[in-house]
Amino acid sequence: MKIWCCFGFGEDEVEEKGTMREGMFGNENDDESEGKKLGFSLTGVMIDLEENEMAGGGDQWLPGMGGWGHFDQFASTSGQGIGENGDAFFPEKCDRPEGSERDECDDRDSCDVHHKRAKVQSYSLLMMRYRKRIKSNLIPKQPQTLESFILDQARFRGCDYAITSMSSEAGNSSSSTDREYTVSPSPIAFNNEILSLSTMLNDGDDGNPLESNDGRDDEGDGFPTSQMEDSEVRMDLTDDLLHMVFSFLDHINLCRAAMVCKQWRAGSSHEDFWRCLNFENRNISEVQFEDMCRRYPNATEVNIFGAPAIHSLVMTAMSSLRNLETLTLGKGTLGDAFFQALADCYVLKRLIVNDATLGNGIQEIPIYHDRLRHLQITKCRVLRISVRCPQLETLSLKRSSMAHAVLNCPLLQDLDIGSCHKLTDAAIRSAAISCPLLESLDMSNCSCVSDDTLREIAITCANLHILDASYCPNISLESVRLSMLTVLKLHSCEGITSASMIAISHSYMLEVLELDNCSLLTSVSLDLPRLQNIRLVHCRKFVDLKLRSMKLSSMTVSNCPALHRIDVTSNSLQKLVLQKQASLTTLALQCQYLQEVDLADCESLTNSICDVFSEGGGCPTLKSLVLDNCECLTAVGFCSTSLVSLSLVGCRAITSLDLTCPYLEQVHLDGCDHLERAYFCPVGLRSLNLGICPKLSALRIEAPSMVQLELKGCGVLSEASINCPKLTSLDASFCSQLKDDCLSATAASCPLIESLILMSCPSVGYEGLSSLRLLPHLTLLDLSYTFLMNLQPVFQSCLQLKVLKLQACKYLTDSSLEALYKEGALPALCELDLSYGTLCQSAIEELLACCTHLTHVSLNGCLNMHDLNWGFGSGSVAELPSIYNNTSSLSTHGDDHDELIEQPNRLLQNLNCVGCQNIKKVLIPPMARCFHLSSLNLSLSANLKEVDVVCSNLCFLNLSNCSSLEILKLECPKLTSLFLQSCNITAEAVEAALTQCNMLETLDIRFCPKVIECKHEKVPGSVPQFEAHLQQPVNVNENERTAYDYSKEFCALFHLVDHLQIDGR
């Protein structure tokens, strides 16, 4: 649904011809066409209004245009949509009931419609309410109730309406749907609302248009939702509401709004929006500025910073705007006349002058004003300045070039003379002591200031709270007493030493102290009860810090290379960051609410730091501790009931770690490669990685919440006590010293283990594997690279095992796996990895034939595997008892296979035979029943010559580097990826193999020499287009012609491949 204001329109509604019809009802034709879709016409007939206007004898609206009845004609040709004076077309002569606030208006100019404009409710909006009532069963769903509903809505909104009917131009006035209703206000119209409604004939529709079934919405209310969204609701905003909306716009957007219509132009030019005349950095002329001042004489703020001829502009503003309160100037020259006329701006309260030249540069500039409260003269060029403003509260002369300043401002509270390099010590003293109520003084970068001036200021200005004396090299504060000071900034003050701290300690109200770059400061010892914030940055000779403040909440100490001792007492400090304090050796903290400490790169910290953060150390609520790269730590031990996170990254010297932290959830030990003993008793860890500690020999863990433990690479770990009742995953890969007793104890204390990795654990034997019966939930077991000879404990204990990995278990014999394919052991097993084993061909064939429940099988690098033949023939897998009940199950009809007893389908999905050097033939016919096989990897099988695969679900086939491959037969309709990289197969064989692979997306034939050579040979006549295509002349050097060119042409010819990988392109 589109919502337009009465005289507004959106940019997306501009017509192609660049014209726009505006007004209360917009484009009549558009509304009517949309209304006909709904069965209505929103023409906006105002006959009653026209008759009332003409009968009243008032001024006829738009003379010569035919009165009110021709408003749409005017709107279609006018660029404004309203009369020349911006008056609305509503009748401004209103009948009101007796006793109303305003009597009847006979004169248009006297009738108050500026703030009481009539509003038009569109028929579409009314219909939405009507349909909502019908859906809620509040009114019966009958056409004749519409008129009563309109009256009910009018009364509900505090209005009375008169409904008159007219004969439709289409005729057939007898029908209720053929009449045109004009709803006009009755003599009693409390809210001065007008509702325009008309209904016309629906083309060829005899029923009630409200019951149209075209475009019904999902709720079945019968009203076309899509048409309602395209219909338009036009509401005339009252001036009060428009004023409220415009109050949120800036001046640029107000100017844009003024171009919509005359009502918006009048509303946007209201003086409330132009109290501030902001022409900063704008090229405004004197005539334009004078016109703005004349148009808005009540403006209170003017900003002409960066405007041309600021002197003449500001003189115009001061003479025209008698209510001027704030004046901002800059980037120009202000003559003496401006400062003389300044006193005539009686209500001026704030004056801002920035980057300007004051006067002629050789005489004193007077600024006299009785009501001025805020004066800012920054970065100005002036010789002398005299300020006499009895009501002045804040004064800023920052970065100005005056050499002398005379102040007569008894109420001044804030004085900023920072970076006034030409002011002498006597001038600063005279200016400051003339303001006895001064509370804030900024004299930073005033190099002439001395202790004598500060002493006079301290005596005269008893209420001084804020002092910024940064970059004042001549002050030391040794004899200065500023008892009421709350903020003191002394950046880069070379005279500040440890003796200055005695004077600062007398400022018992001090809250903020900044001592950055005080190069001679060696120690700070302060006991200030109100101190909240202290900064000590780049203090090269700073050695000792001692602070006592119950309210200290922030402390910043960094880049102090000589600092070696810190003693802090506070009840408010929550975070302490002391990074890169290379000399820090001693840290004493009494901070009851300290929660985070960061001591990263404090290379000199010793083991005594552990006592500070343990129980009784002064930080009872510590939660996070960072000790990264503290290379002097050797034995770390913490006992804390609050510690949650501990980081010891890069602490290479640590050999022993003892943590008794029941709520510890995170510990980081990256780089602790010399750790030998680790005790976590108890901790709240959920996961722990000790694989980065190769020298770990003794481990003890009590973690009630731990679910994952990684000990991968702990090659010397011989003593391990793991008590984690919720542990589900344990990785002990390459723990060559882990023995059976340790594995048995772990299995007893961690009964929920589901994944156990014991790869390269040669010390694990029969007893250790027998203890796996204590793990009823074990589903993954990795015994790769072990010396196991007997897997019977695994078959008997791990009944729920789903994944078994036995890579490179060279001591397993052919009989080691007989329990799998003869006795039905491990019935839930899905994935089996026998890569790089020594099983013979017959054992592999029996395994593949009997274990039909396996989904993933890996036989990579099995040198004893010669063929993968699931067809018929001597020694084929298909002849084994698992595929057929027995070999005698064949019928007496010789070679007829129709009588074979049907066997269950194989569940095999992924078969990997990578690097099987002795395999020569792969045959997978339909009778192998590999209906689920989707991935087959035979790469690096150098002696493989023949591949014949018929598999309906195979998607991935990898034959890369099968250099002996000659025969390729594929009947795989779902094959999407085929890799033939570095194969000697011919183009004819590839062509024949791809004829039944219609879904192929990726074909890799890089480095296939015979595909390149095929261009010199005749291709069989079965594909004459391919032969002709290869015999076409080429435009490149034959030596540069690569397999990419021909393979691209080959695959483009048959439209079989979407993605090619050829020669790395």
Tab-separated table of N, CA and C in Angstrom, residues 816-945:
chain	number	residue	atom	x	y	z
A	816	SER	N	43.685	-62.756	12.182
A	816	SER	CA	43.371	-61.787	13.230
A	816	SER	C	41.988	-61.182	13.063
A	817	LEU	N	41.498	-61.132	11.806
A	817	LEU	CA	40.198	-60.510	11.549
A	817	LEU	C	39.115	-61.534	11.232
A	818	GLU	N	39.397	-62.833	11.444
A	818	GLU	CA	38.404	-63.850	11.114
A	818	GLU	C	37.122	-63.673	11.912
A	819	ALA	N	37.262	-63.147	13.119
A	819	ALA	CA	36.062	-62.953	13.935
A	819	ALA	C	35.098	-61.968	13.295
A	820	LEU	N	35.630	-61.068	12.466
A	820	LEU	CA	34.759	-60.091	11.822
A	820	LEU	C	33.886	-60.744	10.760
A	821	TYR	N	34.483	-61.546	9.887
A	821	TYR	CA	33.726	-62.059	8.755
A	821	TYR	C	33.303	-63.511	8.892
A	822	LYS	N	33.662	-64.131	10.013
A	822	LYS	CA	33.217	-65.504	10.223
A	822	LYS	C	32.312	-65.647	11.443
A	823	GLU	N	32.593	-64.867	12.458
A	823	GLU	CA	31.836	-64.989	13.697
A	823	GLU	C	30.867	-63.831	13.914
A	824	GLY	N	30.889	-62.846	13.031
A	824	GLY	CA	29.955	-61.713	13.162
A	824	GLY	C	30.297	-60.767	14.290
A	825	ALA	N	31.574	-60.631	14.626
A	825	ALA	CA	31.971	-59.706	15.691
A	825	ALA	C	31.740	-58.263	15.259
A	826	LEU	N	31.593	-57.414	16.251
A	826	LEU	CA	31.375	-55.972	16.029
A	826	LEU	C	30.236	-55.740	15.038
A	827	PRO	N	29.027	-56.078	15.394
A	827	PRO	CA	27.915	-55.959	14.442
A	827	PRO	C	27.583	-54.521	14.073
A	828	ALA	N	27.974	-53.535	14.911
A	828	ALA	CA	27.660	-52.133	14.619
A	828	ALA	C	28.751	-51.440	13.827
A	829	LEU	N	29.829	-52.168	13.472
A	829	LEU	CA	30.952	-51.548	12.792
A	829	LEU	C	30.539	-51.028	11.422
A	830	CYS	N	30.891	-49.768	11.137
A	830	CYS	CA	30.576	-49.130	9.855
A	830	CYS	C	31.828	-48.753	9.081
A	831	GLU	N	32.880	-48.391	9.767
A	831	GLU	CA	34.081	-47.904	9.097
A	831	GLU	C	35.273	-48.727	9.553
A	832	LEU	N	36.026	-49.228	8.584
A	832	LEU	CA	37.194	-50.065	8.859
A	832	LEU	C	38.355	-49.578	8.008
A	833	ASP	N	39.494	-49.336	8.671
A	833	ASP	CA	40.694	-48.861	7.990
A	833	ASP	C	41.802	-49.889	8.181
A	834	LEU	N	42.179	-50.557	7.090
A	834	LEU	CA	43.249	-51.571	7.111
A	834	LEU	C	44.411	-51.140	6.220
A	835	SER	N	44.593	-49.861	6.059
A	835	SER	CA	45.626	-49.345	5.162
A	835	SER	C	47.012	-49.785	5.620
A	836	TYR	N	47.852	-50.039	4.612
A	836	TYR	CA	49.259	-50.381	4.833
A	836	TYR	C	49.430	-51.629	5.701
A	837	GLY	N	48.447	-52.530	5.602
A	837	GLY	CA	48.544	-53.776	6.341
A	837	GLY	C	49.171	-54.882	5.500
A	838	THR	N	49.249	-56.056	6.112
A	838	THR	CA	49.885	-57.198	5.450
A	838	THR	C	48.900	-58.322	5.179
A	839	LEU	N	47.607	-58.056	5.193
A	839	LEU	CA	46.630	-59.095	4.929
A	839	LEU	C	46.753	-59.572	3.488
A	840	CYS	N	46.510	-60.864	3.303
A	840	CYS	CA	46.616	-61.438	1.975
A	840	CYS	C	45.341	-61.173	1.178
A	841	GLN	N	45.404	-61.537	-0.119
A	841	GLN	CA	44.282	-61.296	-1.018
A	841	GLN	C	43.029	-62.018	-0.558
A	842	SER	N	43.169	-63.244	-0.143
A	842	SER	CA	41.989	-64.034	0.248
A	842	SER	C	41.318	-63.465	1.483
A	843	ALA	N	42.101	-63.014	2.452
A	843	ALA	CA	41.517	-62.431	3.657
A	843	ALA	C	40.760	-61.149	3.334
A	844	ILE	N	41.324	-60.359	2.428
A	844	ILE	CA	40.635	-59.122	2.035
A	844	ILE	C	39.342	-59.440	1.305
A	845	GLU	N	39.382	-60.463	0.423
A	845	GLU	CA	38.177	-60.825	-0.316
A	845	GLU	C	37.091	-61.333	0.610
A	846	GLU	N	37.475	-62.163	1.568
A	846	GLU	CA	36.491	-62.664	2.522
A	846	GLU	C	35.896	-61.521	3.345
A	847	LEU	N	36.730	-60.596	3.745
A	847	LEU	CA	36.253	-59.469	4.536
A	847	LEU	C	35.246	-58.630	3.743
A	848	LEU	N	35.581	-58.325	2.490
A	848	LEU	CA	34.682	-57.510	1.683
A	848	LEU	C	33.399	-58.246	1.353
A	849	ALA	N	33.491	-59.584	1.240
A	849	ALA	CA	32.308	-60.354	0.884
A	849	ALA	C	31.356	-60.532	2.048
A	850	CYS	N	31.881	-60.724	3.214
A	850	CYS	CA	31.025	-61.063	4.362
A	850	CYS	C	30.526	-59.840	5.121
A	851	CYS	N	31.355	-58.826	5.232
A	851	CYS	CA	30.981	-57.654	6.047
A	851	CYS	C	30.211	-56.668	5.175
A	852	THR	N	29.006	-57.035	4.832
A	852	THR	CA	28.200	-56.167	3.971
A	852	THR	C	27.666	-54.942	4.697
A	853	HIS	N	27.807	-54.898	6.024
A	853	HIS	CA	27.307	-53.749	6.781
A	853	HIS	C	28.304	-52.607	6.818
A	854	LEU	N	29.521	-52.796	6.337
A	854	LEU	CA	30.518	-51.722	6.334
A	854	LEU	C	30.131	-50.649	5.317
A	855	THR	N	30.300	-49.389	5.695
A	855	THR	CA	30.006	-48.260	4.796
A	855	THR	C	31.273	-47.585	4.286
A	856	HIS	N	32.365	-47.626	5.051
A	856	HIS	CA	33.623	-47.006	4.642
A	856	HIS	C	34.748	-48.015	4.861
A	857	VAL	N	35.477	-48.317	3.810
A	857	VAL	CA	36.600	-49.257	3.885
A	857	VAL	C	37.806	-48.609	3.225
A	858	SER	N	38.943	-48.651	3.929
A	858	SER	CA	40.198	-48.112	3.405
A	858	SER	C	41.221	-49.226	3.349
A	859	LEU	N	41.746	-49.459	2.146
A	859	LEU	CA	42.763	-50.490	1.900
A	859	LEU	C	43.972	-49.860	1.226
A	860	ASN	N	44.269	-48.635	1.578
A	860	ASN	CA	45.368	-47.915	0.949
A	860	ASN	C	46.697	-48.620	1.224
A	861	GLY	N	47.486	-48.748	0.181
A	861	GLY	CA	48.832	-49.289	0.342
A	861	GLY	C	48.915	-50.754	0.691
A	862	CYS	N	47.867	-51.513	0.436
A	862	CYS	CA	47.892	-52.953	0.717
A	862	CYS	C	48.585	-53.654	-0.453
A	863	LEU	N	49.836	-54.022	-0.249
A	863	LEU	CA	50.643	-54.582	-1.327
A	863	LEU	C	50.210	-55.987	-1.709
A	864	ASN	N	49.520	-56.696	-0.807
A	864	ASN	CA	49.105	-58.069	-1.094
A	864	ASN	C	47.783	-58.130	-1.846
A	865	MET	N	47.236	-57.005	-2.170
A	865	MET	CA	45.969	-56.985	-2.877
A	865	MET	C	46.240	-56.925	-4.376
A	866	HIS	N	45.723	-57.939	-5.120
A	866	HIS	CA	46.021	-58.066	-6.545
A	866	HIS	C	44.863	-57.601	-7.423
A	867	ASP	N	43.672	-58.013	-7.089
A	867	ASP	CA	42.517	-57.655	-7.906
A	867	ASP	C	41.341	-57.318	-7.002
A	868	LEU	N	40.460	-56.510	-7.556
A	868	LEU	CA	39.193	-56.235	-6.897
A	868	LEU	C	38.105	-56.669	-7.863
A	869	ASN	N	37.756	-57.971	-7.745
A	869	ASN	CA	36.867	-58.592	-8.733
A	869	ASN	C	35.617	-59.081	-8.020
A	870	TRP	N	34.528	-58.330	-8.246
A	870	TRP	CA	33.255	-58.740	-7.659
A	870	TRP	C	32.343	-59.388	-8.697
A	871	GLY	N	32.969	-59.913	-9.763
A	871	GLY	CA	32.185	-60.611	-10.771
A	871	GLY	C	32.300	-62.115	-10.583
A	872	PHE	N	32.116	-62.863	-11.674
A	872	PHE	CA	32.216	-64.316	-11.626
A	872	PHE	C	33.545	-64.752	-12.196
A	873	GLY	N	34.098	-65.733	-11.646
A	873	GLY	CA	35.361	-66.258	-12.112
A	873	GLY	C	36.155	-66.808	-10.966
A	874	SER	N	37.239	-67.379	-11.274
A	874	SER	CA	38.051	-68.014	-10.245
A	874	SER	C	38.556	-66.980	-9.268
A	875	GLY	N	38.299	-67.262	-8.009
A	875	GLY	CA	38.796	-66.374	-6.969
A	875	GLY	C	38.067	-65.090	-6.842
A	876	SER	N	36.933	-64.939	-7.465
A	876	SER	CA	36.215	-63.670	-7.390
A	876	SER	C	35.482	-63.545	-6.082
A	877	VAL	N	35.281	-62.294	-5.685
A	877	VAL	CA	34.587	-62.034	-4.433
A	877	VAL	C	33.164	-62.527	-4.488
A	878	ALA	N	32.562	-62.484	-5.668
A	878	ALA	CA	31.159	-62.853	-5.774
A	878	ALA	C	30.905	-64.316	-5.508
A	879	GLU	N	31.954	-65.153	-5.542
A	879	GLU	CA	31.740	-66.566	-5.314
A	879	GLU	C	31.762	-66.934	-3.853
A	880	LEU	N	32.055	-65.961	-2.990
A	880	LEU	CA	32.210	-66.285	-1.586
A	880	LEU	C	30.865	-66.520	-0.929
A	881	PRO	N	30.866	-67.204	0.196
A	881	PRO	CA	29.607	-67.600	0.814
A	881	PRO	C	28.742	-66.446	1.228
A	882	SER	N	29.289	-65.265	1.481
A	882	SER	CA	28.449	-64.167	1.923
A	882	SER	C	27.559	-63.653	0.808
A	883	ILE	N	28.027	-63.756	-0.429
A	883	ILE	CA	27.217	-63.290	-1.538
A	883	ILE	C	26.206	-64.351	-1.924
A	884	TYR	N	26.619	-65.602	-1.933
A	884	TYR	CA	25.722	-66.724	-2.194
A	884	TYR	C	25.760	-67.622	-0.970
A	885	ASN	N	24.667	-68.224	-0.700
A	885	ASN	CA	24.625	-69.079	0.486
A	885	ASN	C	25.715	-70.137	0.434
A	886	ASN	N	25.943	-70.699	-0.697
A	886	ASN	CA	27.054	-71.620	-0.898
A	886	ASN	C	27.226	-71.783	-2.396
A	887	THR	N	28.351	-72.385	-2.749
A	887	THR	CA	28.663	-72.513	-4.170
A	887	THR	C	27.759	-73.500	-4.866
A	888	SER	N	27.099	-74.366	-4.123
A	888	SER	CA	26.178	-75.321	-4.734
A	888	SER	C	24.801	-74.757	-4.931
A	889	SER	N	24.624	-73.489	-4.571
A	889	SER	CA	23.314	-72.866	-4.730
A	889	SER	C	22.985	-72.601	-6.170
A	890	LEU	N	23.960	-72.795	-7.071
A	890	LEU	CA	23.680	-72.612	-8.484
A	890	LEU	C	22.737	-73.703	-8.959
A	891	SER	N	21.924	-73.379	-9.882
A	891	SER	CA	20.962	-74.347	-10.396
A	891	SER	C	21.653	-75.362	-11.281
A	892	THR	N	20.986	-76.388	-11.583
A	892	THR	CA	21.537	-77.454	-12.429
A	892	THR	C	21.534	-77.084	-13.877
A	893	HIS	N	21.144	-75.870	-14.199
A	893	HIS	CA	21.083	-75.438	-15.596
A	893	HIS	C	22.400	-74.833	-16.049
A	894	GLY	N	23.472	-75.332	-15.587
A	894	GLY	CA	24.783	-74.888	-16.076
A	894	GLY	C	25.099	-73.490	-15.602
A	895	ASP	N	25.302	-72.591	-16.560
A	895	ASP	CA	25.736	-71.229	-16.240
A	895	ASP	C	24.582	-70.279	-16.034
A	896	ASP	N	23.391	-70.753	-15.908
A	896	ASP	CA	22.240	-69.868	-15.715
A	896	ASP	C	22.277	-69.313	-14.304
A	897	HIS	N	22.322	-68.001	-14.206
A	897	HIS	CA	22.442	-67.362	-12.893
A	897	HIS	C	21.116	-66.889	-12.343
A	898	ASP	N	20.044	-67.166	-12.968
A	898	ASP	CA	18.773	-66.638	-12.522
A	898	ASP	C	18.294	-67.303	-11.244
A	899	GLU	N	18.868	-68.472	-10.945
A	899	GLU	CA	18.404	-69.192	-9.770
A	899	GLU	C	19.221	-68.869	-8.520
A	900	LEU	N	20.131	-67.890	-8.600
A	900	LEU	CA	20.953	-67.568	-7.437
A	900	LEU	C	20.090	-67.010	-6.312
A	901	ILE	N	20.442	-67.425	-5.146
A	901	ILE	CA	19.694	-66.958	-3.974
A	901	ILE	C	20.049	-65.488	-3.731
A	902	GLU	N	19.053	-64.692	-3.588
A	902	GLU	CA	19.254	-63.252	-3.427
A	902	GLU	C	19.886	-62.946	-2.080
A	903	GLN	N	20.900	-62.112	-2.093
A	903	GLN	CA	21.630	-61.730	-0.895
A	903	GLN	C	21.334	-60.260	-0.567
A	904	PRO	N	21.560	-59.852	0.682
A	904	PRO	CA	21.302	-58.447	1.041
A	904	PRO	C	22.263	-57.515	0.321
A	905	ASN	N	21.785	-56.287	0.108
A	905	ASN	CA	22.599	-55.275	-0.551
A	905	ASN	C	23.768	-54.865	0.331
A	906	ARG	N	24.866	-54.515	-0.334
A	906	ARG	CA	26.003	-53.978	0.409
A	906	ARG	C	25.699	-52.525	0.806
A	907	LEU	N	26.148	-52.158	1.991
A	907	LEU	CA	25.977	-50.783	2.465
A	907	LEU	C	27.201	-49.918	2.186
A	908	LEU	N	28.151	-50.460	1.486
A	908	LEU	CA	29.404	-49.758	1.234
A	908	LEU	C	29.154	-48.459	0.460
A	909	GLN	N	29.710	-47.371	1.002
A	909	GLN	CA	29.566	-46.059	0.378
A	909	GLN	C	30.895	-45.497	-0.113
A	910	ASN	N	31.970	-45.817	0.586
A	910	ASN	CA	33.263	-45.229	0.263
A	910	ASN	C	34.326	-46.319	0.319
A	911	LEU	N	35.040	-46.507	-0.799
A	911	LEU	CA	36.100	-47.504	-0.881
A	911	LEU	C	37.372	-46.825	-1.378
A	912	ASN	N	38.431	-46.905	-0.563
A	912	ASN	CA	39.720	-46.295	-0.883
A	912	ASN	C	40.773	-47.384	-1.049
A	913	CYS	N	41.379	-47.421	-2.229
A	913	CYS	CA	42.470	-48.351	-2.517
A	913	CYS	C	43.622	-47.582	-3.134
A	914	VAL	N	44.055	-46.554	-2.473
A	914	VAL	CA	45.110	-45.682	-2.987
A	914	VAL	C	46.459	-46.366	-2.825
A	915	GLY	N	47.255	-46.334	-3.892
A	915	GLY	CA	48.611	-46.845	-3.799
A	915	GLY	C	48.722	-48.352	-3.712
A	916	CYS	N	47.739	-49.061	-4.184
A	916	CYS	CA	47.825	-50.526	-4.218
A	916	CYS	C	48.579	-50.909	-5.498
A	917	GLN	N	49.867	-51.064	-5.396
A	917	GLN	CA	50.711	-51.194	-6.566
A	917	GLN	C	50.470	-52.474	-7.359
A	918	ASN	N	49.979	-53.538	-6.706
A	918	ASN	CA	49.837	-54.818	-7.378
A	918	ASN	C	48.441	-55.062	-7.923
A	919	ILE	N	47.549	-54.175	-7.724
A	919	ILE	CA	46.205	-54.374	-8.234
A	919	ILE	C	46.203	-54.096	-9.739
A	920	LYS	N	45.571	-55.021	-10.493
A	920	LYS	CA	45.578	-54.909	-11.950
A	920	LYS	C	44.191	-54.743	-12.541
A	921	LYS	N	43.198	-55.222	-11.864
A	921	LYS	CA	41.857	-55.204	-12.440
A	921	LYS	C	40.840	-54.895	-11.364
A	922	VAL	N	39.892	-54.050	-11.718
A	922	VAL	CA	38.785	-53.711	-10.822
A	922	VAL	C	37.502	-53.975	-11.593
A	923	LEU	N	36.705	-54.903	-11.066
A	923	LEU	CA	35.455	-55.272	-11.706
A	923	LEU	C	34.338	-55.227	-10.677
A	924	ILE	N	33.390	-54.309	-10.885
A	924	ILE	CA	32.238	-54.179	-9.994
A	924	ILE	C	30.989	-54.232	-10.868
A	925	PRO	N	30.419	-55.409	-11.053
A	925	PRO	CA	29.223	-55.547	-11.889
A	925	PRO	C	27.962	-55.301	-11.084
A	926	PRO	N	26.806	-55.293	-11.713
A	926	PRO	CA	25.555	-55.078	-10.967
A	926	PRO	C	25.298	-56.153	-9.929
A	927	MET	N	25.746	-57.393	-10.197
A	927	MET	CA	25.468	-58.472	-9.253
A	927	MET	C	26.222	-58.297	-7.942
A	928	ALA	N	27.194	-57.385	-7.907
A	928	ALA	CA	27.885	-57.120	-6.645
A	928	ALA	C	27.001	-56.383	-5.664
A	929	ARG	N	25.904	-55.817	-6.163
A	929	ARG	CA	24.891	-55.173	-5.327
A	929	ARG	C	25.470	-54.001	-4.502
A	930	CYS	N	26.357	-53.257	-5.129
A	930	CYS	CA	26.917	-52.070	-4.462
A	930	CYS	C	26.069	-50.851	-4.812
A	931	PHE	N	24.842	-50.884	-4.375
A	931	PHE	CA	23.910	-49.830	-4.751
A	931	PHE	C	24.160	-48.514	-4.017
A	932	HIS	N	24.926	-48.561	-2.928
A	932	HIS	CA	25.166	-47.353	-2.134
A	932	HIS	C	26.551	-46.756	-2.368
A	933	LEU	N	27.364	-47.407	-3.161
A	933	LEU	CA	28.724	-46.929	-3.381
A	933	LEU	C	28.689	-45.575	-4.114
A	934	SER	N	29.300	-44.573	-3.497
A	934	SER	CA	29.295	-43.227	-4.074
A	934	SER	C	30.689	-42.699	-4.345
A	935	SER	N	31.726	-43.281	-3.738
A	935	SER	CA	33.093	-42.791	-3.919
A	935	SER	C	34.038	-43.973	-4.037
A	936	LEU	N	34.885	-43.950	-5.079
A	936	LEU	CA	35.872	-44.996	-5.308
A	936	LEU	C	37.187	-44.326	-5.683
A	937	ASN	N	38.215	-44.581	-4.878
A	937	ASN	CA	39.518	-43.954	-5.078
A	937	ASN	C	40.552	-45.038	-5.333
A	938	LEU	N	41.090	-45.070	-6.553
A	938	LEU	CA	42.100	-46.054	-6.956
A	938	LEU	C	43.374	-45.373	-7.425
A	939	SER	N	43.603	-44.159	-7.041
A	939	SER	CA	44.753	-43.402	-7.522
A	939	SER	C	46.063	-44.035	-7.060
A	940	LEU	N	47.140	-43.726	-7.838
A	940	LEU	CA	48.492	-44.203	-7.538
A	940	LEU	C	48.618	-45.723	-7.618
A	941	SER	N	47.712	-46.366	-8.312
A	941	SER	CA	47.831	-47.818	-8.548
A	941	SER	C	48.500	-47.992	-9.904
A	942	ALA	N	49.804	-48.093	-9.894
A	942	ALA	CA	50.578	-47.983	-11.127
A	942	ALA	C	50.339	-49.142	-12.078
A	943	ASN	N	49.946	-50.311	-11.591
A	943	ASN	CA	49.778	-51.482	-12.445
A	943	ASN	C	48.327	-51.727	-12.831
A	944	LEU	N	47.452	-50.846	-12.465
A	944	LEU	CA	46.041	-51.029	-12.792
A	944	LEU	C	45.839	-50.840	-14.294
A	945	LYS	N	45.254	-51.870	-14.942
A	945	LYS	CA	45.054	-51.833	-16.387
A	945	LYS	C	43.597	-51.737	-16.794
